[in-house]
Amino acid sequence: MAILELNGVGKSFVRSSRGKLPGGKVEVLRDINLSIRENEFVCIVGRSGSGKSTLISLIAGLIEADSGSILLEGQPIKGPGPDRGVIFQNYSLLPWLNVFENVYLAVDAVAGKLSDSDKRQRTEHYINLVNLGAAMTKLPRELSGGMRQRVAVARGLAMDPKVLLLDEPFSALDALTRGTLQEELARIWSETRKTVVMITNDIDEAILLADTIYTLTPGPGATLGPAIAVDAVHPRGRLQLSGLASCQKARRETLRNLTTGASRPVAGATVVIH
Amino acid sequence: MEKRFDSAAVILPLLGIGLMLFIWTAISLKVAPDLPSPLKTWQESKQYILDPFFKDGEMNQGILRFAFLSLVRVAKGFTLAIAIGTPLGFLLGLSPKFNQGFDPVIQVLRPISPLAWLPLGLVIFKQSEPAALFTIAICAMWPTVINTAMGVRSIGTEYLNVGRVLKLSPMKTLTKIMIPATLPYMFTGYRLSLGMAWLVIVAAEMLTGSPGLGGFLWQEYNSLVYSHILLSVLAIGLIGFALDRLMGVVERRFKTA
Ligand SMILES: Nc1ncnc2c1ncn2[C@@H]1O[C@H](COP(=O)(O)OP(=O)(O)O)[C@@H](O)[C@H]1O
Ligand SMILES: [Mg+2]
């Protein structure tokens, strides 16, 4: 059974007129269908402005869909909740709390019944998991971008969500830091096997991490392309991947879907493969 | 490298003060013979400055004693102002409906002078001390109200979303997210409110005849000892400046991120 299911989800925004630009309704997402298995790592690749963050906000329950349904374990979602932990594009660490306190806030919210020492232990566990044990008492402003995003990852994992949602978690980092964090996420994920939906605009990142890749067509009215499977064991290494035929195929397909804007095969239409 | 002494930072302010004293002297010599010159002011006031804690009756005390009385009064009024102003600002910032209802009232109350509030306070409280506190509080409250409301309105959605995803209780959301996010704005409001409270103190003490810098100033005007007016005026200015600097330090302490 699918743990997370989106059926015909659509979302429009009402844009107020700005200067000479006319206002009106803008359809950002149209007819999004997605079914995610437990323990699956799904990447959604799309250009900026195509509606990726909107999709994550819909799944998180931070905004409401205009049409269609979003089911978590068969139940329609009702607003946001820690069962769908989010790692936001802009980190969103609370600047007045230190690393420990930022993560503890999440542990306390989902495991309020535990004793204080258990909660502290759990908080430290997740901070150590992202290799930040030495920075527990640092404030976010004292950390580099990469370290901040590690804290955000620790906080997301600490929510112990059914589905972990990541919105372009590494896009603001320099290439080297990004590479390190990607491989670290690959390691952590192969240990925890959380169900993950990750948004990215980096195809190589998707290939390194995902079981399944979907492309999002350019908006307005963006929708998902066909599923592209990445067959390779986890955790993967960048070097080992570059030689794998299955990965090269997935890479080609993702690129092609992105450039042609291919959407789901419609009944009766012919789909040319290769 | 040896740190060079920044002579301009010392000389220019001294020049400004010197010019000020010159104009003061010129006015007392040529324009208003009743105005004591700086020298005469010093001679007639030095007892109050050199022995700042002497007490010889309610209305004849050293300058720091008077300053202390005024500061206590301001502290009480200011505490009242922020105790009412902060929650009021939060309500205005949180609820657009509340804001719509109360904004016109606030806009009308805000420009009313302390000279207008004080008689009203005397009518309500029948005593000078509560009337003075009422006047200080109601005049000094508005910067706190307005800045707090603005701070609440500008809390980043990303912070609020963290609270929503974690399903924090309203109390936790308030203490862990909203108040810390608003603190820098609140303290800007507090600094401006304290400045306002200090402005009001003179008017409040003058009209109620309470002992303090303002009360002393008014009494000495009535007794024709004009040099003491100047003494009070200078003390009020210096203390106001010190208070603002002090609050500026506190305010910077709360700037997050
Ligand atoms: N709250 C909103 N109100 C109006 N328009 C919005 C809102 N959120 C997003 N949009 C618009 O929807 C489109 C997709 O935005 P977004 O999901 O952030 O894209 P992406 O994350 O893929 O870069 C953009 O054109 C953006 O301007
Ligand atoms: Mg985005």
Coordinates of C-alpha atoms and ligand atoms in Angstrom, one line a residue:
Chain A
M1 CA 0.0 0.0 0.0
A2 CA 1.2 3.5 -0.7
I3 CA 2.1 5.5 2.4
L4 CA 1.5 8.8 0.6
E5 CA -0.9 9.3 -2.3
L6 CA -1.8 12.4 -4.3
N7 CA -4.8 12.2 -6.6
G8 CA -5.5 14.9 -9.2
V9 CA -4.1 17.6 -7.0
G10 CA -4.3 21.2 -8.4
K11 CA -3.4 24.6 -6.9
S12 CA -3.9 28.1 -8.2
F13 CA -2.9 31.4 -6.6
V14 CA -4.8 34.6 -6.9
R15 CA -2.3 37.2 -7.9
S16 CA -3.2 40.8 -7.2
S17 CA -2.4 43.2 -10.1
R18 CA 1.0 44.8 -9.7
G19 CA 1.6 48.0 -11.7
K20 CA 0.8 47.4 -15.3
L21 CA 0.7 43.6 -14.8
P22 CA -2.9 42.4 -14.7
G23 CA -4.1 40.4 -11.6
G24 CA -5.9 37.1 -11.8
K25 CA -5.8 33.5 -11.1
V26 CA -2.5 31.6 -11.9
E27 CA -2.7 27.9 -12.0
V28 CA 0.6 26.7 -10.6
L29 CA 0.0 22.9 -10.3
R30 CA -2.4 20.8 -12.3
D31 CA -3.5 17.2 -11.9
I32 CA -0.6 16.0 -9.8
N33 CA -0.8 12.2 -9.3
L34 CA 1.8 10.5 -7.1
S35 CA 2.0 7.3 -5.1
I36 CA 4.9 6.7 -2.8
R37 CA 5.7 3.4 -1.1
E38 CA 7.0 3.1 2.4
N39 CA 10.8 3.4 2.6
E40 CA 10.9 4.9 -0.9
F41 CA 13.2 7.8 -1.7
V42 CA 11.5 10.0 -4.3
C43 CA 13.1 13.0 -5.9
I44 CA 11.1 15.6 -7.8
V45 CA 13.2 17.6 -10.3
G46 CA 12.0 20.8 -11.8
R47 CA 13.1 24.3 -12.9
S48 CA 12.8 27.2 -10.5
G49 CA 9.4 28.7 -10.4
S50 CA 7.7 25.6 -11.6
G51 CA 5.8 25.0 -8.4
K52 CA 8.1 22.6 -6.4
S53 CA 7.9 24.5 -3.1
T54 CA 4.1 24.7 -3.6
L55 CA 3.9 21.0 -4.0
I56 CA 5.9 20.4 -0.8
S57 CA 3.7 22.9 1.1
L58 CA 0.6 21.1 -0.1
I59 CA 1.9 17.7 1.1
A60 CA 3.1 19.3 4.4
G61 CA -0.4 20.7 4.8
L62 CA 0.8 24.3 5.1
I63 CA -1.4 25.3 2.2
E64 CA -4.6 23.7 0.9
A65 CA -5.2 22.1 -2.5
D66 CA -8.0 23.5 -4.7
S67 CA -8.7 20.1 -6.1
G68 CA -7.9 16.5 -5.7
S69 CA -6.9 14.6 -2.5
I70 CA -3.7 14.0 -0.5
L71 CA -3.8 10.8 1.6
L72 CA -1.3 9.7 4.2
E73 CA -1.7 6.0 5.1
G74 CA -5.1 6.2 3.4
Q75 CA -6.3 9.1 5.5
P76 CA -6.8 12.6 4.0
I77 CA -4.3 15.0 5.6
K78 CA -5.7 17.7 7.9
G79 CA -3.3 20.6 8.1
P80 CA 0.4 20.4 8.9
G81 CA 1.8 18.0 11.5
P82 CA 5.1 16.4 12.5
D83 CA 4.1 13.1 10.7
R84 CA 5.2 15.0 7.6
G85 CA 8.5 16.6 8.8
V86 CA 9.7 19.4 6.5
I87 CA 13.2 20.6 5.9
F88 CA 12.7 24.0 4.4
Q89 CA 14.6 25.6 1.5
N90 CA 15.8 28.4 3.7
Y91 CA 16.7 26.3 6.8
S92 CA 14.2 28.1 9.0
L93 CA 16.2 27.5 12.1
L94 CA 15.0 29.7 15.0
P95 CA 17.9 32.3 15.3
W96 CA 17.3 32.8 19.0
L97 CA 17.7 29.1 19.9
N98 CA 21.0 27.3 19.8
V99 CA 21.6 24.0 17.9
F100 CA 20.5 21.8 20.8
E101 CA 17.4 23.9 21.5
N102 CA 16.4 24.0 17.8
V103 CA 16.4 20.2 17.7
Y104 CA 15.0 19.8 21.2
L105 CA 12.0 21.8 20.2
A106 CA 11.1 19.2 17.6
V107 CA 11.8 16.2 20.0
D108 CA 9.8 17.8 22.7
A109 CA 6.9 18.5 20.3
V110 CA 6.6 14.8 19.1
A111 CA 7.8 13.0 22.2
G112 CA 6.4 15.2 25.0
K113 CA 5.6 12.2 27.2
L114 CA 9.2 11.0 27.4
S115 CA 11.3 12.0 30.5
D116 CA 13.5 15.1 30.1
S117 CA 16.7 13.0 30.1
D118 CA 15.3 10.7 27.4
K119 CA 14.4 13.8 25.3
R120 CA 17.9 15.3 25.8
Q121 CA 19.5 12.0 24.8
R122 CA 17.4 11.8 21.7
T123 CA 18.2 15.3 20.7
E124 CA 21.9 14.6 21.1
H125 CA 21.6 11.4 19.1
Y126 CA 20.2 13.3 16.1
I127 CA 22.8 16.1 16.4
N128 CA 25.6 13.5 16.5
L129 CA 24.0 11.8 13.5
V130 CA 24.7 14.9 11.4
N131 CA 28.2 15.3 12.9
L132 CA 27.5 18.5 14.9
G133 CA 28.2 17.1 18.4
A134 CA 30.8 19.8 18.9
A135 CA 28.4 22.7 18.0
M136 CA 25.5 21.9 20.4
T137 CA 25.5 25.3 22.1
K138 CA 26.2 27.4 19.0
L139 CA 23.6 29.8 17.7
P140 CA 22.6 29.5 14.0
R141 CA 24.3 32.8 13.1
E142 CA 27.6 31.3 14.3
L143 CA 27.4 28.4 11.8
S144 CA 28.2 28.1 8.1
G145 CA 25.4 27.4 5.6
G146 CA 26.3 23.8 5.5
M147 CA 26.2 23.4 9.2
R148 CA 22.9 25.2 9.4
Q149 CA 21.4 22.8 6.9
R150 CA 22.8 19.9 9.0
V151 CA 20.9 21.2 12.0
A152 CA 17.8 21.4 9.8
V153 CA 18.3 17.8 8.7
A154 CA 18.7 16.8 12.4
R155 CA 15.5 18.6 13.3
G156 CA 13.6 17.0 10.4
L157 CA 14.8 13.5 11.4
A158 CA 14.1 14.2 15.1
M159 CA 10.4 14.7 14.3
D160 CA 10.5 11.0 13.4
P161 CA 8.0 11.6 10.6
K162 CA 6.2 9.1 8.5
V163 CA 7.3 11.0 5.4
L164 CA 10.3 13.4 5.4
L165 CA 9.9 16.3 3.0
L166 CA 12.9 18.2 1.8
D167 CA 12.6 21.3 -0.3
E168 CA 15.9 21.9 -2.2
P169 CA 17.9 21.4 1.0
F170 CA 21.3 22.0 -0.5
S171 CA 20.7 24.4 -3.3
A172 CA 22.0 27.4 -1.4
L173 CA 25.4 25.7 -0.6
D174 CA 28.7 25.8 -2.5
A175 CA 29.4 22.8 -4.6
L176 CA 31.9 21.1 -2.3
T177 CA 29.7 21.4 0.8
R178 CA 26.7 20.3 -1.2
G179 CA 28.6 17.1 -2.3
T180 CA 29.5 16.3 1.3
L181 CA 26.0 16.8 2.6
Q182 CA 24.5 14.7 -0.2
E183 CA 26.7 11.8 0.6
E184 CA 26.0 12.2 4.3
L185 CA 22.3 12.2 3.6
A186 CA 22.8 9.1 1.5
R187 CA 24.5 7.4 4.4
I188 CA 21.9 8.5 7.0
W189 CA 19.1 7.5 4.7
S190 CA 20.5 4.0 4.1
E191 CA 20.6 3.6 7.9
T192 CA 17.1 4.9 8.6
R193 CA 15.2 4.1 5.3
K194 CA 12.7 6.9 6.0
T195 CA 10.2 7.6 3.3
V196 CA 11.4 10.7 1.6
V197 CA 10.1 13.2 -0.9
M198 CA 12.9 15.5 -1.9
I199 CA 12.7 18.5 -4.2
T200 CA 15.8 19.4 -6.2
N201 CA 17.0 21.1 -9.3
D202 CA 20.2 19.0 -9.4
I203 CA 19.9 15.8 -11.5
D204 CA 23.0 14.3 -10.1
E205 CA 21.8 14.8 -6.6
A206 CA 18.5 13.0 -7.6
I207 CA 20.5 10.1 -9.1
L208 CA 22.7 9.7 -6.0
L209 CA 19.8 9.6 -3.6
A210 CA 16.5 8.6 -5.2
D211 CA 14.8 5.3 -5.9
T212 CA 12.4 7.1 -8.2
I213 CA 12.7 10.4 -10.0
Y214 CA 9.8 12.5 -11.3
T215 CA 10.2 15.6 -13.4
L216 CA 7.9 18.6 -13.0
T217 CA 7.0 20.3 -16.3
P218 CA 7.6 24.0 -16.4
G219 CA 4.6 26.0 -15.1
P220 CA 2.1 27.4 -15.2
G221 CA -0.1 24.4 -14.8
A222 CA 2.9 22.2 -14.0
T223 CA 2.4 18.5 -13.7
L224 CA 4.5 15.4 -13.1
G225 CA 6.2 13.4 -15.8
P226 CA 6.5 9.6 -15.8
A227 CA 8.3 7.8 -13.0
I228 CA 12.0 7.1 -13.7
A229 CA 13.5 4.3 -11.7
V230 CA 17.1 4.5 -10.5
D231 CA 18.3 0.9 -10.0
A232 CA 21.4 0.9 -7.8
V233 CA 22.0 -0.2 -4.2
H234 CA 22.2 2.2 -1.4
P235 CA 24.3 3.9 -0.1
R236 CA 25.7 5.0 -3.4
G237 CA 29.0 6.7 -4.1
R238 CA 29.4 9.3 -6.7
L239 CA 32.3 7.6 -8.5
Q240 CA 30.7 4.2 -8.6
L241 CA 27.5 5.7 -10.0
S242 CA 29.1 7.4 -13.0
G243 CA 29.9 4.0 -14.5
L244 CA 26.5 2.4 -14.0
A245 CA 24.4 1.9 -17.2
S246 CA 21.1 2.1 -15.3
C247 CA 22.1 5.4 -13.8
Q248 CA 23.1 6.8 -17.1
K249 CA 19.8 5.8 -18.5
A250 CA 17.9 7.5 -15.6
R251 CA 20.0 10.6 -16.2
R252 CA 19.2 10.7 -19.9
E253 CA 15.4 10.2 -19.3
T254 CA 15.3 12.9 -16.6
L255 CA 17.1 15.3 -18.8
R256 CA 14.9 14.6 -21.8
N257 CA 11.7 14.9 -19.7
L258 CA 12.9 18.2 -18.4
T259 CA 13.8 19.6 -21.8
T260 CA 10.7 18.4 -23.6
G261 CA 8.4 18.9 -20.7
A262 CA 7.0 15.4 -21.0
S263 CA 4.0 14.7 -18.9
R264 CA 2.4 11.4 -17.9
P265 CA 1.4 9.2 -20.8
V266 CA -2.2 9.8 -21.6
A267 CA -4.3 6.8 -22.7
G268 CA -4.2 6.5 -26.5
A269 CA -1.2 8.7 -26.9
T270 CA 2.0 7.1 -28.2
V271 CA 5.1 7.5 -26.1
V272 CA 8.4 7.2 -27.9
I273 CA 11.1 5.7 -25.7
H274 CA 14.7 6.0 -26.8
Chain B
M1 CA 50.5 49.4 15.1
E2 CA 49.9 52.1 17.8
K3 CA 46.3 53.3 18.0
R4 CA 46.2 56.9 17.0
F5 CA 44.3 59.3 19.3
D6 CA 41.2 60.5 17.4
S7 CA 41.5 64.3 18.2
A8 CA 38.6 65.3 16.1
A9 CA 36.2 63.2 18.2
V10 CA 37.2 65.3 21.2
I11 CA 37.8 68.7 19.7
L12 CA 34.6 69.0 17.6
P13 CA 32.2 68.3 20.5
L14 CA 34.1 70.7 22.7
L15 CA 33.8 73.3 20.0
G16 CA 30.0 72.7 19.9
I17 CA 29.7 73.1 23.7
G18 CA 31.9 76.2 23.6
L19 CA 29.7 77.8 20.9
M20 CA 26.6 76.9 22.9
L21 CA 28.1 78.6 26.0
F22 CA 29.0 81.7 23.9
I23 CA 25.5 82.0 22.6
W24 CA 24.1 81.6 26.1
T25 CA 26.4 84.3 27.4
A26 CA 25.6 86.6 24.5
I27 CA 21.9 86.3 25.2
S28 CA 22.2 86.9 28.9
L29 CA 24.3 90.0 28.2
K30 CA 22.5 91.6 25.3
V31 CA 19.0 90.2 24.9
A32 CA 17.6 88.9 28.2
P33 CA 19.3 90.5 31.2
D34 CA 17.2 88.3 33.5
L35 CA 18.8 85.2 32.1
P36 CA 21.8 84.2 34.3
S37 CA 25.1 83.8 32.5
P38 CA 26.9 80.4 32.6
L39 CA 29.2 81.7 35.2
K40 CA 26.5 83.1 37.4
T41 CA 24.6 79.8 36.9
W42 CA 27.5 77.9 38.2
Q43 CA 28.1 80.1 41.1
E44 CA 24.5 79.9 42.3
S45 CA 24.1 76.2 41.6
K46 CA 27.4 74.7 42.7
Q47 CA 26.1 73.8 46.1
Y48 CA 23.5 71.5 44.4
I49 CA 26.2 69.9 42.2
L50 CA 29.1 69.6 44.6
D51 CA 26.9 68.3 47.4
P52 CA 24.4 66.4 45.2
F53 CA 22.8 64.5 48.1
F54 CA 22.0 67.2 50.7
K55 CA 18.5 67.6 51.9
D56 CA 17.2 70.8 53.4
G57 CA 13.4 70.4 53.1
E58 CA 11.2 68.8 50.4
M59 CA 11.9 71.4 47.8
N60 CA 15.5 72.1 48.5
Q61 CA 17.7 69.0 47.8
G62 CA 20.9 68.2 46.0
I63 CA 20.5 67.7 42.2
L64 CA 21.1 63.9 42.3
R65 CA 18.5 63.6 45.0
F66 CA 15.9 65.4 42.8
A67 CA 17.1 63.3 39.9
F68 CA 16.6 60.1 41.9
L69 CA 13.0 61.2 42.8
S70 CA 12.2 61.9 39.2
L71 CA 13.8 58.7 38.0
V72 CA 11.7 56.6 40.4
R73 CA 8.6 58.3 39.2
V74 CA 9.6 57.7 35.6
A75 CA 10.5 54.1 36.3
K76 CA 7.0 53.5 37.8
G77 CA 5.2 55.2 34.9
F78 CA 7.4 53.5 32.3
T79 CA 6.8 50.1 33.9
L80 CA 3.1 50.8 33.7
A81 CA 3.4 51.9 30.1
I82 CA 5.2 48.8 28.9
A83 CA 3.1 46.4 31.1
I84 CA 0.0 47.7 29.3
G85 CA 1.6 48.6 25.9
T86 CA 3.3 45.2 25.2
P87 CA 0.2 43.0 25.4
L88 CA -1.8 45.6 23.6
G89 CA 0.7 45.7 20.8
F90 CA 0.6 41.9 20.6
L91 CA -3.2 41.9 20.3
L92 CA -3.1 44.6 17.6
G93 CA -0.4 42.7 15.7
L94 CA -2.1 39.3 16.0
S95 CA -5.7 40.3 15.2
P96 CA -6.4 42.4 12.1
K97 CA -10.0 42.8 13.4
F98 CA -8.8 44.1 16.8
N99 CA -6.4 46.4 14.9
Q100 CA -9.2 47.7 12.7
G101 CA -11.3 48.5 15.8
F102 CA -8.6 50.1 17.9
D103 CA -6.4 51.8 15.4
P104 CA -8.6 54.9 15.1
V105 CA -8.7 55.2 18.9
I106 CA -5.0 55.0 19.2
Q107 CA -4.4 57.5 16.4
V108 CA -6.6 60.0 18.3
L109 CA -5.1 59.3 21.8
R110 CA -1.5 59.4 20.6
P111 CA -1.1 63.1 19.8
I112 CA -2.7 64.3 23.1
S113 CA -0.2 66.3 25.2
P114 CA 0.7 65.4 28.8
L115 CA -0.5 68.9 29.7
A116 CA -4.0 67.7 28.6
W117 CA -3.8 64.3 30.3
L118 CA -2.7 65.5 33.7
P119 CA -5.9 67.5 34.7
L120 CA -7.8 64.4 33.5
G121 CA -5.7 62.2 35.8
L122 CA -6.3 64.5 38.7
V123 CA -10.0 64.4 38.1
I124 CA -9.9 60.6 37.9
F125 CA -7.5 59.8 40.8
K126 CA -7.9 62.9 43.0
Q127 CA -4.2 62.7 44.0
S128 CA -1.2 64.1 42.3
E129 CA 1.1 61.1 42.4
P130 CA -1.3 58.6 40.7
A131 CA -2.2 61.3 38.3
A132 CA 1.4 61.9 37.4
L133 CA 2.0 58.1 36.8
F134 CA -1.2 57.9 34.7
T135 CA 0.0 60.8 32.6
I136 CA 3.5 59.3 32.1
A137 CA 2.1 55.9 31.3
I138 CA -0.5 57.0 28.8
C139 CA 1.9 59.3 27.0
A140 CA 4.8 56.9 26.9
M141 CA 2.9 53.8 26.0
W142 CA 2.4 54.4 22.2
P143 CA 5.8 53.7 20.8
T144 CA 5.8 50.3 22.7
V145 CA 2.3 49.6 21.3
I146 CA 3.1 50.5 17.8
N147 CA 6.5 48.8 17.6
T148 CA 5.3 45.6 19.2
A149 CA 2.4 45.4 16.8
M150 CA 4.7 46.0 13.9
G151 CA 7.1 43.3 15.2
V152 CA 4.4 40.8 15.5
R153 CA 3.2 41.5 12.0
S154 CA 6.6 41.0 10.6
I155 CA 7.4 37.6 12.2
G156 CA 8.7 35.5 9.2
T157 CA 6.2 32.9 7.9
E158 CA 9.1 30.5 7.8
Y159 CA 9.3 30.6 11.7
L160 CA 5.6 30.3 12.1
N161 CA 5.6 27.3 9.7
V162 CA 8.1 25.6 11.9
G163 CA 5.6 25.9 14.7
R164 CA 2.8 24.7 12.5
V165 CA 4.6 21.6 11.3
L166 CA 5.6 20.8 15.0
K167 CA 2.0 21.5 16.0
L168 CA 3.2 23.6 18.9
S169 CA 0.5 24.7 21.4
P170 CA -0.5 28.4 21.3
M171 CA 1.5 28.9 24.5
K172 CA 4.6 27.3 23.1
T173 CA 4.2 29.2 19.8
L174 CA 4.0 32.4 21.8
T175 CA 7.0 31.8 24.1
K176 CA 9.3 29.9 21.6
I177 CA 8.6 31.8 18.4
M178 CA 6.5 34.9 18.6
I179 CA 8.0 36.7 21.6
P180 CA 11.6 36.0 20.7
A181 CA 10.9 37.1 17.1
T182 CA 9.3 40.3 18.3
L183 CA 11.9 41.2 21.0
P184 CA 14.1 43.5 18.9
Y185 CA 11.0 45.5 17.9
M186 CA 9.7 45.5 21.5
F187 CA 13.0 47.0 22.8
T188 CA 13.0 49.7 20.1
G189 CA 9.6 50.6 21.4
Y190 CA 10.8 50.5 25.0
R191 CA 13.7 52.8 24.2
L192 CA 11.4 55.4 22.6
S193 CA 8.8 55.0 25.4
L194 CA 11.5 55.7 28.0
G195 CA 12.5 58.8 26.2
M196 CA 8.9 59.9 26.1
A197 CA 8.4 59.2 29.8
W198 CA 11.3 61.4 30.6
L199 CA 9.9 64.2 28.5
V200 CA 6.6 63.9 30.3
I201 CA 8.1 63.9 33.9
V202 CA 8.8 67.6 33.9
A203 CA 5.3 68.6 32.9
A204 CA 3.8 66.1 35.4
E205 CA 6.0 67.4 38.3
M206 CA 5.4 71.0 37.4
L207 CA 1.7 70.7 37.4
T208 CA 1.5 68.5 40.5
G209 CA 4.3 70.3 42.4
S210 CA 5.9 67.0 43.3
P211 CA 9.6 67.0 44.4
G212 CA 11.9 66.1 41.6
L213 CA 13.7 67.9 38.8
G214 CA 10.5 69.3 37.2
G215 CA 9.0 70.3 40.5
F216 CA 12.2 72.0 41.6
L217 CA 12.4 73.9 38.2
W218 CA 8.9 75.2 38.6
Q219 CA 9.4 76.2 42.2
E220 CA 12.6 78.1 41.4
Y221 CA 10.9 79.9 38.6
N222 CA 8.2 81.1 41.0
S223 CA 10.9 82.1 43.5
L224 CA 12.7 84.0 40.7
V225 CA 16.0 81.9 41.1
Y226 CA 16.5 81.6 37.4
S227 CA 19.9 80.0 37.6
H228 CA 18.3 76.9 39.1
I229 CA 16.0 76.6 36.1
L230 CA 19.1 76.3 34.0
L231 CA 20.6 73.8 36.4
S232 CA 17.4 71.7 36.2
V233 CA 17.3 71.9 32.4
L234 CA 20.9 70.8 32.0
A235 CA 20.3 67.9 34.5
I236 CA 17.2 66.8 32.6
G237 CA 19.0 66.8 29.3
L238 CA 22.1 64.9 30.6
I239 CA 20.0 62.3 32.3
G240 CA 17.8 61.8 29.3
F241 CA 20.8 61.4 27.1
A242 CA 22.3 58.8 29.5
L243 CA 19.0 56.9 29.7
D244 CA 18.8 56.7 25.9
R245 CA 22.3 55.4 25.6
L246 CA 21.6 52.8 28.3
M247 CA 18.5 51.6 26.5
G248 CA 20.4 51.6 23.3
V249 CA 22.8 49.1 24.8
V250 CA 20.0 46.9 26.0
E251 CA 18.2 47.1 22.7
R252 CA 21.3 45.9 20.8
R253 CA 21.7 43.1 23.2
F254 CA 18.3 41.7 21.9
K255 CA 19.0 42.0 18.2
T256 CA 18.9 38.4 17.0
A257 CA 20.3 36.9 13.7
Ligands
LIG1 N1 1.5 32.4 -1.9 C1 1.6 32.6 -3.2 N2 0.9 33.6 -3.8 C2 0.9 33.8 -5.1 N3 1.8 33.2 -5.9 C3 2.6 32.2 -5.4 C4 2.6 31.9 -4.0 N4 3.5 30.9 -3.8 C5 4.0 30.6 -5.0 N5 3.5 31.4 -6.0 C6 3.8 31.3 -7.4 O1 3.8 30.0 -7.8 C7 4.9 29.7 -8.7 C8 5.7 28.5 -8.2 O2 6.3 28.9 -7.0 P1 7.2 27.9 -6.1 O3 6.4 26.7 -5.8 O4 7.8 28.6 -5.0 O5 8.3 27.5 -7.2 P2 9.7 26.6 -7.1 O6 9.8 26.2 -5.7 O7 9.6 25.5 -8.0 O8 10.8 27.6 -7.5 C9 5.7 31.0 -8.8 O9 5.4 31.6 -10.0 C10 5.2 31.8 -7.6 O10 5.3 33.2 -8.0
MG2 MG 11.2 26.5 -4.2

